[in-house]
Amino acid sequence: MNSERSFFQMPLINIGLHFDGIGALPKAKLVPKVARKLLLEAHKFTGKEAFEDGIVDAVAPPAEIFNAAMQYAKKWQSKSKADVYGVLRGELVGEALVKLKGVSYVHSKLISRRPKVKLEILPAIYMKNIFRTVSPLPSETICLNDTA
């Protein structure tokens, strides 16, 4: 995570949005105090705060972020060969993953409480501009797949 310009926030309480399973991952991965701060207070964590509270695994200055990401990827590359990492990670956060996989439009329509806000899809060009101003990426960008 960019140590100077990034932030992490889940402002669901501010906009009255809820869907079943939204608290599963914070509950599974974070200490209760941080999970409450994230979900119930909609706290806007800086990169440093997110790292200190265990929300993200690493922070780096913008000039070093690509190299930091590559080092992090290389650290885990050797452990992923037999998929043992994925199995162990699934055991750690398995309950949360099951709940998150159950979240879908149809599932939501059948059993979830109705949200108190109407979301609108923004045009792709608008979203692209938002992401460009919030998080400029280097010309070579690597996406780390952390679904295991």
Tab-separated table of C-alpha atoms in Angstrom:
chain	number	residue	atom	x	y	z
A	1	MET	CA	0.000	0.000	0.000
A	2	ASN	CA	1.239	3.489	-0.832
A	3	SER	CA	2.483	4.947	2.454
A	4	GLU	CA	1.907	8.557	1.430
A	5	ARG	CA	-1.325	8.807	-0.573
A	6	SER	CA	-3.424	5.712	0.079
A	7	PHE	CA	-6.213	5.085	2.510
A	8	PHE	CA	-8.534	2.197	3.327
A	9	GLN	CA	-12.133	2.680	4.368
A	10	MET	CA	-15.442	0.807	4.423
A	11	PRO	CA	-17.995	3.651	4.723
A	12	LEU	CA	-21.033	1.365	4.558
A	13	ILE	CA	-22.534	2.739	7.771
A	14	ASN	CA	-22.313	6.292	6.425
A	15	ILE	CA	-24.430	5.447	3.374
A	16	GLY	CA	-26.756	2.926	5.024
A	17	LEU	CA	-25.543	-0.023	2.938
A	18	HIS	CA	-25.532	-3.615	4.172
A	19	PHE	CA	-25.440	-7.058	2.662
A	20	ASP	CA	-25.106	-10.418	4.384
A	21	GLY	CA	-21.513	-11.475	4.914
A	22	ILE	CA	-19.969	-7.989	4.737
A	23	GLY	CA	-18.484	-8.324	8.224
A	24	ALA	CA	-17.200	-11.878	7.817
A	25	LEU	CA	-13.715	-11.107	6.514
A	26	PRO	CA	-12.947	-8.248	8.935
A	27	LYS	CA	-14.189	-10.461	11.785
A	28	ALA	CA	-11.996	-13.367	10.664
A	29	LYS	CA	-8.830	-11.376	9.956
A	30	LEU	CA	-8.801	-8.455	12.387
A	31	VAL	CA	-8.862	-8.020	16.140
A	32	PRO	CA	-12.346	-6.981	17.332
A	33	LYS	CA	-11.324	-3.391	18.112
A	34	VAL	CA	-10.047	-2.814	14.551
A	35	ALA	CA	-13.028	-4.605	12.946
A	36	ARG	CA	-15.428	-2.359	14.890
A	37	LYS	CA	-13.456	0.737	13.931
A	38	LEU	CA	-13.560	-0.341	10.271
A	39	LEU	CA	-17.235	-1.314	10.036
A	40	LEU	CA	-19.061	0.670	12.713
A	41	GLU	CA	-17.076	3.907	12.651
A	42	ALA	CA	-16.140	3.910	8.949
A	43	HIS	CA	-12.664	5.024	10.020
A	44	LYS	CA	-10.439	6.172	7.160
A	45	PHE	CA	-7.152	4.314	7.740
A	46	THR	CA	-3.942	5.829	6.394
A	47	GLY	CA	-1.382	3.419	4.963
A	48	LYS	CA	0.579	3.485	8.222
A	49	GLU	CA	-2.545	2.859	10.336
A	50	ALA	CA	-3.723	0.053	8.048
A	51	PHE	CA	-0.330	-1.644	8.363
A	52	GLU	CA	-0.140	-1.206	12.143
A	53	ASP	CA	-3.679	-2.577	12.599
A	54	GLY	CA	-3.076	-5.613	10.352
A	55	ILE	CA	-5.379	-4.600	7.499
A	56	VAL	CA	-2.553	-4.595	4.935
A	57	ASP	CA	0.664	-6.598	4.958
A	58	ALA	CA	3.061	-3.890	3.779
A	59	VAL	CA	3.411	-0.192	2.981
A	60	ALA	CA	6.024	1.565	0.880
A	61	PRO	CA	6.709	5.056	-0.472
A	62	PRO	CA	5.459	5.633	-4.044
A	63	ALA	CA	8.953	5.429	-5.545
A	64	GLU	CA	9.545	2.019	-3.952
A	65	ILE	CA	6.094	0.461	-4.222
A	66	PHE	CA	6.792	-1.606	-7.353
A	67	ASN	CA	9.972	-3.104	-5.877
A	68	ALA	CA	8.217	-3.768	-2.569
A	69	ALA	CA	5.398	-5.591	-4.387
A	70	MET	CA	7.920	-7.687	-6.321
A	71	GLN	CA	9.766	-8.629	-3.110
A	72	TYR	CA	6.478	-9.575	-1.470
A	73	ALA	CA	5.460	-11.701	-4.473
A	74	LYS	CA	8.838	-13.478	-4.526
A	75	LYS	CA	8.544	-14.203	-0.803
A	76	TRP	CA	5.323	-16.173	-1.357
A	77	GLN	CA	6.136	-17.630	-4.784
A	78	SER	CA	8.102	-20.589	-3.409
A	79	LYS	CA	5.362	-21.424	-0.914
A	80	SER	CA	2.615	-21.618	-3.526
A	81	LYS	CA	3.963	-24.549	-5.563
A	82	ALA	CA	2.038	-27.325	-3.806
A	83	ASP	CA	-0.946	-25.110	-2.979
A	84	VAL	CA	-0.329	-25.771	0.707
A	85	TYR	CA	-0.435	-22.018	1.318
A	86	GLY	CA	-3.903	-21.816	-0.235
A	87	VAL	CA	-5.204	-24.721	1.825
A	88	LEU	CA	-3.828	-23.307	5.075
A	89	ARG	CA	-5.113	-19.827	4.266
A	90	GLY	CA	-8.532	-21.315	3.527
A	91	GLU	CA	-8.544	-22.886	6.976
A	92	LEU	CA	-7.709	-19.552	8.585
A	93	VAL	CA	-10.434	-17.536	6.850
A	94	GLY	CA	-12.611	-20.319	5.435
A	95	GLU	CA	-15.813	-19.260	7.187
A	96	ALA	CA	-15.473	-15.736	5.811
A	97	LEU	CA	-14.786	-17.018	2.300
A	98	VAL	CA	-17.896	-19.209	2.359
A	99	LYS	CA	-20.008	-16.227	3.412
A	100	LEU	CA	-18.496	-13.985	0.759
A	101	LYS	CA	-19.045	-16.598	-1.973
A	102	GLY	CA	-22.708	-16.685	-0.989
A	103	VAL	CA	-23.057	-13.003	-1.796
A	104	SER	CA	-24.628	-12.555	-5.189
A	105	TYR	CA	-27.419	-10.571	-6.760
A	106	VAL	CA	-29.865	-13.494	-6.665
A	107	HIS	CA	-28.857	-14.536	-3.155
A	108	SER	CA	-29.200	-10.951	-2.003
A	109	LYS	CA	-32.672	-10.577	-3.526
A	110	LEU	CA	-33.870	-13.742	-1.805
A	111	ILE	CA	-32.649	-13.341	1.762
A	112	SER	CA	-30.920	-10.011	2.431
A	113	ARG	CA	-32.388	-6.973	4.067
A	114	ARG	CA	-33.220	-4.212	1.617
A	115	PRO	CA	-30.548	-1.509	1.401
A	116	LYS	CA	-31.553	2.059	2.176
A	117	VAL	CA	-29.563	3.491	-0.713
A	118	LYS	CA	-29.839	3.198	-4.463
A	119	LEU	CA	-26.548	2.597	-6.228
A	120	GLU	CA	-26.003	3.724	-9.775
A	121	ILE	CA	-23.404	2.370	-12.167
A	122	LEU	CA	-21.012	5.096	-13.248
A	123	PRO	CA	-19.750	5.247	-16.824
A	124	ALA	CA	-16.413	3.445	-17.235
A	125	ILE	CA	-14.618	6.600	-18.341
A	126	TYR	CA	-15.650	8.353	-15.111
A	127	MET	CA	-14.420	5.433	-12.995
A	128	LYS	CA	-11.152	5.359	-14.924
A	129	ASN	CA	-10.594	9.029	-14.127
A	130	ILE	CA	-11.343	8.469	-10.436
A	131	PHE	CA	-8.828	5.645	-10.186
A	132	ARG	CA	-6.245	7.627	-12.123
A	133	THR	CA	-6.436	10.533	-9.664
A	134	VAL	CA	-6.586	8.376	-6.540
A	135	SER	CA	-3.957	5.794	-7.376
A	136	PRO	CA	-1.579	6.480	-10.256
A	137	LEU	CA	0.062	3.243	-11.358
A	138	PRO	CA	3.472	2.740	-12.965
A	139	SER	CA	3.557	1.726	-16.609
A	140	GLU	CA	4.307	-1.845	-15.555
A	141	THR	CA	1.681	-2.975	-13.079
A	142	ILE	CA	1.584	-6.392	-11.483
A	143	CYS	CA	-1.629	-7.713	-9.962
A	144	LEU	CA	-1.126	-10.258	-7.205
A	145	ASN	CA	-3.930	-12.793	-7.066
A	146	ASP	CA	-4.770	-13.249	-3.383
A	147	THR	CA	-7.880	-15.390	-3.713
A	148	ALA	CA	-6.387	-18.530	-2.197
